[in-house]
GROMACS .gro file of C-alpha atoms in nm:
model
  228
    1MET     CA    1   0.000   0.000   0.000
    2ASP     CA    2   0.125   0.346  -0.089
    3PRO     CA    3   0.257   0.536   0.217
    4ASN     CA    4   0.038   0.835   0.129
    5THR     CA    5  -0.269   0.611   0.132
    6GLU     CA    6  -0.170   0.476   0.473
    7ALA     CA    7  -0.128   0.831   0.605
    8ILE     CA    8  -0.476   0.925   0.478
    9ILE     CA    9  -0.631   0.622   0.648
   10ARG     CA   10  -0.461   0.705   0.977
   11LEU     CA   11  -0.571   1.069   0.954
   12ALA     CA   12  -0.931   0.982   0.871
   13TRP     CA   13  -0.960   0.737   1.161
   14ALA     CA   14  -0.805   0.985   1.403
   15ARG     CA   15  -1.075   1.233   1.308
   16ARG     CA   16  -1.351   0.970   1.327
   17LEU     CA   17  -1.242   0.886   1.680
   18GLY     CA   18  -1.223   1.251   1.786
   19LEU     CA   19  -0.844   1.252   1.818
   20ALA     CA   20  -0.579   1.496   1.705
   21ASP     CA   21  -0.482   1.458   1.338
   22GLU     CA   22  -0.139   1.323   1.425
   23ALA     CA   23  -0.258   1.086   1.700
   24LEU     CA   24  -0.214   0.766   1.498
   25LEU     CA   25   0.114   0.863   1.334
   26GLY     CA   26   0.460   0.775   1.458
   27LYS     CA   27   0.607   0.450   1.581
   28LYS     CA   28   0.351   0.210   1.731
   29PRO     CA   29   0.125   0.470   1.894
   30ARG     CA   30  -0.137   0.356   2.144
   31VAL     CA   31  -0.405   0.601   2.247
   32SER     CA   32  -0.640   0.560   2.544
   33VAL     CA   33  -0.972   0.746   2.558
   34VAL     CA   34  -1.200   0.752   2.863
   35ARG     CA   35  -1.557   0.684   2.748
   36GLU     CA   36  -1.846   0.540   2.941
   37GLY     CA   37  -2.100   0.289   2.815
   38ALA     CA   38  -1.881   0.072   2.593
   39ILE     CA   39  -1.538  -0.080   2.546
   40THR     CA   40  -1.401  -0.030   2.196
   41THR     CA   41  -1.069  -0.117   2.037
   42VAL     CA   42  -0.948  -0.008   1.695
   43ARG     CA   43  -0.626  -0.152   1.555
   44LEU     CA   44  -0.490   0.019   1.246
   45PHE     CA   45  -0.152  -0.087   1.105
   46ASP     CA   46   0.075  -0.070   1.413
   47ALA     CA   47  -0.148   0.178   1.597
   48ALA     CA   48  -0.424   0.108   1.846
   49VAL     CA   49  -0.698   0.309   2.012
   50ILE     CA   50  -0.869   0.177   2.324
   51ALA     CA   51  -1.178   0.349   2.459
   52GLY     CA   52  -1.383   0.270   2.766
   53PRO     CA   53  -1.421   0.338   3.139
   54GLN     CA   54  -1.099   0.408   3.327
   55ARG     CA   55  -1.113   0.068   3.497
   56ALA     CA   56  -1.113  -0.104   3.157
   57LEU     CA   57  -0.833   0.116   3.024
   58ASP     CA   58  -0.615   0.032   3.322
   59GLU     CA   59  -0.659  -0.339   3.255
   60MET     CA   60  -0.599  -0.313   2.880
   61ALA     CA   61  -0.284  -0.106   2.928
   62THR     CA   62  -0.083  -0.427   2.971
   63TRP     CA   63  -0.245  -0.617   2.682
   64SER     CA   64  -0.051  -0.698   2.369
   65HIS     CA   65  -0.147  -0.546   2.034
   66ASP     CA   66  -0.301  -0.877   1.925
   67ALA     CA   67  -0.497  -0.927   2.248
   68LEU     CA   68  -0.691  -0.607   2.184
   69ALA     CA   69  -0.869  -0.773   1.891
   70HIS     CA   70  -1.012  -1.070   2.084
   71PRO     CA   71  -1.389  -1.033   2.144
   72ARG     CA   72  -1.380  -1.291   2.423
   73SER     CA   73  -1.117  -1.092   2.612
   74LEU     CA   74  -1.327  -0.777   2.586
   75LEU     CA   75  -1.639  -0.962   2.701
   76ASP     CA   76  -1.450  -1.099   3.001
   77LEU     CA   77  -1.337  -0.746   3.081
   78ALA     CA   78  -1.693  -0.618   3.041
   79ARG     CA   79  -1.812  -0.880   3.288
   80ALA     CA   80  -1.576  -0.732   3.547
   81CYS     CA   81  -1.733  -0.392   3.472
   82GLY     CA   82  -2.089  -0.513   3.527
   83GLY     CA   83  -2.153  -0.713   3.209
   84GLY     CA   84  -2.194  -0.639   2.842
   85ARG     CA   85  -2.271  -0.774   2.497
   86LEU     CA   86  -2.072  -0.779   2.176
   87LEU     CA   87  -2.175  -0.511   1.928
   88GLY     CA   88  -1.945  -0.638   1.657
   89SER     CA   89  -1.596  -0.735   1.554
   90ALA     CA   90  -1.493  -0.648   1.200
   91THR     CA   91  -1.184  -0.638   0.983
   92LEU     CA   92  -1.082  -0.312   0.814
   93SER     CA   93  -0.947  -0.337   0.459
   94TYR     CA   94  -0.845  -0.070   0.207
   95ALA     CA   95  -0.749  -0.038  -0.159
   96ASP     CA   96  -0.584   0.247  -0.347
   97HIS     CA   97  -0.618   0.128  -0.707
   98THR     CA   98  -0.878   0.061  -0.973
   99VAL     CA   99  -0.990  -0.290  -1.065
  100ASP     CA  100  -1.083  -0.455  -1.394
  101ILE     CA  101  -1.449  -0.501  -1.484
  102ALA     CA  102  -1.537  -0.782  -1.724
  103GLY     CA  103  -1.781  -0.706  -2.003
  104ASP     CA  104  -2.030  -0.420  -1.998
  105PRO     CA  105  -2.266  -0.484  -1.705
  106LEU     CA  106  -2.608  -0.322  -1.685
  107VAL     CA  107  -2.608  -0.079  -1.394
  108GLY     CA  108  -2.869   0.147  -1.237
  109ASP     CA  109  -2.895   0.368  -0.929
  110ASP     CA  110  -3.271   0.382  -0.870
  111PRO     CA  111  -3.362   0.303  -0.507
  112GLU     CA  112  -3.644   0.083  -0.640
  113LEU     CA  113  -3.383  -0.144  -0.796
  114LEU     CA  114  -3.215  -0.173  -0.456
  115ALA     CA  115  -3.550  -0.257  -0.297
  116ALA     CA  116  -3.586  -0.548  -0.538
  117VAL     CA  117  -3.246  -0.684  -0.429
  118GLU     CA  118  -3.329  -0.639  -0.060
  119GLN     CA  119  -3.657  -0.830  -0.093
  120ASP     CA  120  -3.458  -1.146  -0.162
  121THR     CA  121  -3.190  -1.113   0.109
  122PRO     CA  122  -3.190  -1.209   0.479
  123ALA     CA  123  -3.252  -0.936   0.735
  124ASP     CA  124  -2.906  -0.981   0.889
  125ASP     CA  125  -2.742  -0.922   0.550
  126ARG     CA  126  -2.948  -0.609   0.493
  127ALA     CA  127  -2.858  -0.475   0.835
  128GLU     CA  128  -2.485  -0.530   0.781
  129ALA     CA  129  -2.493  -0.374   0.434
  130ALA     CA  130  -2.680  -0.063   0.557
  131MET     CA  131  -2.764   0.032   0.197
  132PRO     CA  132  -3.005   0.320   0.277
  133ASP     CA  133  -2.719   0.515   0.437
  134LEU     CA  134  -2.497   0.524   0.126
  135ASP     CA  135  -2.383   0.834  -0.061
  136ARG     CA  136  -2.343   0.644  -0.390
  137LEU     CA  137  -2.535   0.338  -0.511
  138PHE     CA  138  -2.480   0.096  -0.801
  139VAL     CA  139  -2.725  -0.185  -0.878
  140VAL     CA  140  -2.624  -0.456  -1.125
  141LEU     CA  141  -2.893  -0.612  -1.346
  142ASP     CA  142  -2.873  -0.949  -1.522
  143ASP     CA  143  -2.947  -1.010  -1.891
  144ASP     CA  144  -3.321  -1.007  -1.815
  145GLU     CA  145  -3.279  -0.666  -1.645
  146THR     CA  146  -3.354  -0.816  -1.305
  147PRO     CA  147  -3.171  -0.639  -1.018
  148VAL     CA  148  -2.934  -0.899  -0.874
  149ALA     CA  149  -2.671  -0.717  -0.667
  150ALA     CA  150  -2.598  -0.375  -0.524
  151SER     CA  151  -2.290  -0.197  -0.399
  152GLY     CA  152  -2.204   0.156  -0.297
  153TYR     CA  153  -2.028   0.359  -0.037
  154ALA     CA  154  -2.065   0.612   0.241
  155ILE     CA  155  -1.807   0.892   0.254
  156GLN     CA  156  -1.621   0.922   0.583
  157GLU     CA  157  -1.435   1.234   0.690
  158GLY     CA  158  -1.423   1.344   0.326
  159LEU     CA  159  -1.132   1.103   0.277
  160LEU     CA  160  -1.250   0.743   0.292
  161ALA     CA  161  -1.531   0.558   0.117
  162HIS     CA  162  -1.679   0.273   0.319
  163LEU     CA  163  -1.798   0.015   0.065
  164THR     CA  164  -2.069  -0.242   0.111
  165VAL     CA  165  -2.228  -0.505  -0.114
  166LEU     CA  166  -2.552  -0.702  -0.115
  167THR     CA  167  -2.652  -0.987  -0.349
  168ARG     CA  168  -2.996  -1.144  -0.366
  169LEU     CA  169  -3.010  -1.507  -0.256
  170THR     CA  170  -3.119  -1.641  -0.594
  171ALA     CA  171  -2.824  -1.476  -0.771
  172ARG     CA  172  -2.533  -1.566  -0.542
  173ARG     CA  173  -2.214  -1.745  -0.647
  174ARG     CA  174  -2.245  -1.603  -0.998
  175GLY     CA  175  -2.012  -1.303  -0.966
  176PHE     CA  176  -2.278  -1.031  -0.955
  177GLY     CA  177  -2.180  -0.904  -0.610
  178THR     CA  178  -1.815  -0.888  -0.708
  179THR     CA  179  -1.904  -0.696  -1.025
  180ALA     CA  180  -2.106  -0.444  -0.826
  181ALA     CA  181  -1.820  -0.402  -0.580
  182ARG     CA  182  -1.573  -0.348  -0.866
  183ILE     CA  183  -1.789  -0.068  -1.004
  184ALA     CA  184  -1.815   0.102  -0.665
  185THR     CA  185  -1.442   0.062  -0.601
  186ASN     CA  186  -1.351   0.235  -0.927
  187ASP     CA  187  -1.594   0.516  -0.855
  188THR     CA  188  -1.424   0.591  -0.523
  189TYR     CA  189  -1.092   0.619  -0.707
  190ASP     CA  190  -1.246   0.859  -0.958
  191GLU     CA  191  -1.376   1.070  -0.670
  192GLY     CA  192  -1.032   1.091  -0.507
  193LEU     CA  193  -1.131   0.877  -0.209
  194VAL     CA  194  -0.962   0.575  -0.048
  195ALA     CA  195  -1.186   0.270  -0.079
  196GLY     CA  196  -1.250   0.089   0.249
  197TRP     CA  197  -1.415  -0.246   0.324
  198ARG     CA  198  -1.545  -0.357   0.661
  199ALA     CA  199  -1.645  -0.720   0.710
  200GLY     CA  200  -1.739  -0.921   1.015
  201LYS     CA  201  -1.450  -1.146   1.112
  202ASP     CA  202  -1.673  -1.450   1.060
  203ASN     CA  203  -1.808  -1.325   0.726
  204ARG     CA  204  -1.581  -1.528   0.501
  205ALA     CA  205  -1.778  -1.447   0.185
  206SER     CA  206  -1.741  -1.071   0.230
  207ARG     CA  207  -1.373  -1.098   0.315
  208ALA     CA  208  -1.317  -1.320   0.011
  209ILE     CA  209  -1.472  -1.063  -0.223
  210ALA     CA  210  -1.250  -0.791  -0.075
  211ALA     CA  211  -0.941  -1.006  -0.121
  212ARG     CA  212  -1.029  -1.079  -0.484
  213LEU     CA  213  -1.052  -0.705  -0.547
  214GLY     CA  214  -0.711  -0.644  -0.393
  215TYR     CA  215  -0.822  -0.490  -0.064
  216VAL     CA  216  -0.561  -0.524   0.209
  217GLU     CA  217  -0.663  -0.597   0.569
  218VAL     CA  218  -0.487  -0.338   0.783
  219GLY     CA  219  -0.673  -0.366   1.113
  220ASP     CA  220  -0.998  -0.430   1.292
  221ARG     CA  221  -1.258  -0.277   1.522
  222THR     CA  222  -1.425  -0.454   1.814
  223ALA     CA  223  -1.690  -0.305   2.041
  224VAL     CA  224  -1.874  -0.427   2.351
  225LEU     CA  225  -2.174  -0.245   2.494
  226LEU     CA  226  -2.165  -0.223   2.874
  227PHE     CA  227  -2.477  -0.290   3.078
  228SER     CA  228  -2.387  -0.039   3.347
   0.00000   0.00000   0.00000
């Protein structure tokens, strides 16, 4: 990954987390932020941000860089703070290049096309994709002009583009989702943004698509909601 791209990613995340612009620069920085209500860790390259109540921060101060990414460790820590539940644990991947698109796919951006894709996808998939919150939308249609997959992105800090993809159940394993993601990836490049991909650590299908497109996993984010 280009060093300039890495610097942009670090800067954007520092701003997202309410930190100083230079907070995630330098050699192996670790930043602690006192915040009530949740325990959150963000690992990015060799940097790490840990946020939570002071009691949790004191405990995590001795943890290794790798230990910060373990949901079970955070849940055990939450139990000592009164209990909690896992909000999510996701990998963070980025790409700074365009990708090839085979053929000349039919593409639309009408929200009604997206609705047709969503009607044939599980609720959990729709929730993870969060399509209604996107700044740009691309819906791929098959040869019969049936909407089969959608991808798009939400702009973050004016620097990053968080991509997401959704494929209807009856059209999976046929490359439509990957095609939609390729189109969205190239659009982020045209807009001068760094393309980002977040996938649940257990979501092997999503991570596989990102890998095929050349996205590089550079970190992860794990969050636990505290009960008290």
